[in-house]
GROMACS .gro file of C-alpha atoms in nm:
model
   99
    1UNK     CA    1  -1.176   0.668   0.306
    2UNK     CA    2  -1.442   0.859   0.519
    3UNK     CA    3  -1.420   0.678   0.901
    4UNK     CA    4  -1.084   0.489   0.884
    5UNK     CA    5  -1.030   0.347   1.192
    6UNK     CA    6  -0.704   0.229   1.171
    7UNK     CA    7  -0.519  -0.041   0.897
    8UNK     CA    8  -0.360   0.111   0.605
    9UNK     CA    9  -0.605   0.161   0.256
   10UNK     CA   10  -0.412   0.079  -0.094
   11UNK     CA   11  -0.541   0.214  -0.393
   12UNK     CA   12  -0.485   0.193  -0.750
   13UNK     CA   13  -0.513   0.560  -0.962
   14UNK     CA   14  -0.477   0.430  -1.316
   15UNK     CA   15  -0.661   0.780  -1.400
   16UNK     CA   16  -0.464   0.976  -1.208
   17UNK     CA   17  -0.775   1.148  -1.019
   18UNK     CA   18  -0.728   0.989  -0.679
   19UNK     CA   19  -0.655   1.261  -0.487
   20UNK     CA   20  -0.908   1.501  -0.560
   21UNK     CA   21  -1.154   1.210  -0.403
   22UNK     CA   22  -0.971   1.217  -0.037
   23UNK     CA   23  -1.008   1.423   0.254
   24UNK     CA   24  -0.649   1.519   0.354
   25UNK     CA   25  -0.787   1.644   0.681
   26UNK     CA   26  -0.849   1.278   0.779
   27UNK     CA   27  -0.555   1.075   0.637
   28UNK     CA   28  -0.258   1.171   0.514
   29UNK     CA   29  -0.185   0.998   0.110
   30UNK     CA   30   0.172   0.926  -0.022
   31UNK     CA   31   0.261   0.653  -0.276
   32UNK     CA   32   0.423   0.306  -0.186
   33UNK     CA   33   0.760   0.451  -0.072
   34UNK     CA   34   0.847   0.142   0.155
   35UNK     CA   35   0.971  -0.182   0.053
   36UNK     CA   36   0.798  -0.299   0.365
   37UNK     CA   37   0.475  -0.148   0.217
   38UNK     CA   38   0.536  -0.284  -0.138
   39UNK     CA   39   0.539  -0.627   0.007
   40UNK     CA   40   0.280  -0.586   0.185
   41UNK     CA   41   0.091  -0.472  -0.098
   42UNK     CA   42   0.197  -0.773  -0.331
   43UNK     CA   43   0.119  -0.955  -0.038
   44UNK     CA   44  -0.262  -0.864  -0.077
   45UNK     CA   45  -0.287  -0.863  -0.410
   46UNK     CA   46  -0.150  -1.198  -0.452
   47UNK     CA   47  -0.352  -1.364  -0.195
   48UNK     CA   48  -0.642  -1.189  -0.387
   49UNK     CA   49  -0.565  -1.354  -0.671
   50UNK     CA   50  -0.517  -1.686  -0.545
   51UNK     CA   51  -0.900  -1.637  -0.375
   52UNK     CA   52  -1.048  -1.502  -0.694
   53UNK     CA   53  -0.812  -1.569  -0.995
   54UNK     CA   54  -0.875  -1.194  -1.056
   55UNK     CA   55  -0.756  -1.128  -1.425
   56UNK     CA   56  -0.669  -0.761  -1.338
   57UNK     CA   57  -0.486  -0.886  -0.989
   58UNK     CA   58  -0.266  -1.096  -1.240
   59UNK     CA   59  -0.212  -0.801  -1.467
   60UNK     CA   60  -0.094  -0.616  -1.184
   61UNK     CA   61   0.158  -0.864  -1.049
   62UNK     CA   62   0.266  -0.929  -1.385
   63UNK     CA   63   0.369  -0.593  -1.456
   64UNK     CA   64   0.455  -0.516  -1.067
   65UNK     CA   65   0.732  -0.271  -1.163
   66UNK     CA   66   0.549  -0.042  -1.356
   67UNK     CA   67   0.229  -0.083  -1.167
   68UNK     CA   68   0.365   0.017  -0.779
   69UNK     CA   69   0.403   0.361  -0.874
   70UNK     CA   70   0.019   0.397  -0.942
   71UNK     CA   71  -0.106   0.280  -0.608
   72UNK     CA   72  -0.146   0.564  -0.325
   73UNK     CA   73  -0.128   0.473   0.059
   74UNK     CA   74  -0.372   0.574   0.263
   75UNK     CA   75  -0.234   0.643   0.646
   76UNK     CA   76  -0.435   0.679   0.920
   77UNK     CA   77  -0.284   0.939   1.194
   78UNK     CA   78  -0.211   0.579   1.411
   79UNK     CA   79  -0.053   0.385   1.128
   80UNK     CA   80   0.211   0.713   1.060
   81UNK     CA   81   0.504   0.542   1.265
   82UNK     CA   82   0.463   0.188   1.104
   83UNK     CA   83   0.745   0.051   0.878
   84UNK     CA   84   0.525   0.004   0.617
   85UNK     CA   85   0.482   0.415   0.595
   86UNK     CA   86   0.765   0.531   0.696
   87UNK     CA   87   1.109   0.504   0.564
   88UNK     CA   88   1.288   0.559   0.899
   89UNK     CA   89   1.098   0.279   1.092
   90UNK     CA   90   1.291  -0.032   0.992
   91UNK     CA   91   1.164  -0.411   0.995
   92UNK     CA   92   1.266  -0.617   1.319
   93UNK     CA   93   1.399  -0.922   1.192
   94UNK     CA   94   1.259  -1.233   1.437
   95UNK     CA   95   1.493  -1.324   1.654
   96UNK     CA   96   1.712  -1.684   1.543
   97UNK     CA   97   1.780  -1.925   1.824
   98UNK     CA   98   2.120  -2.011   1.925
   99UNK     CA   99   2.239  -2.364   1.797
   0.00000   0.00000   0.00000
């Protein structure tokens, strides 16, 4: 994660070493607490999937619920306030237009 600019990094600790390989002094880590960022997430990974047909991608979806809790969040000092971080920053919903 050395020279994040900005954008939020997902990663997937199936070893459970991740975070002796980040610099907390750079960006701060915390797992997928969001449902904003667990869509977000799925999002990736499923458009992944439909680019590449990844077999693991697929293995992740397919087992979504038990896989989300192994993926860390990497946060940028910028990205801290975003809805997809933070619990207390909640989703606008897009405006409707009146009938």
């Amino acid at each position: 994660a050395a020279g994040m600019t900005g954008g939020l990094g997902y990663f997937l600790d199936e070893e459970g070493d991740f975070t002796d390989k980040v610099n907390p002094e750079i960006v701060a880590m915390q797992r997928v607490i969001t449902d904003a960022g667990a869509a977000q997430l799925k999002e990736l990974i499923s458009a992944h999937v439909e680019k590449t047909g990844s077999a693991k991608g697929k293995a992740v979806l397919a087992d979504w619920d038990a896989m989300l809790p192994k993926f860390w969040q990497l946060v940028p000092p910028a990205e801290k306030n975003t809805p997809e971080v933070n619990p207390d920053i909640k989703v606008e919903e897009p405006a409707t237009a009146a009938a």
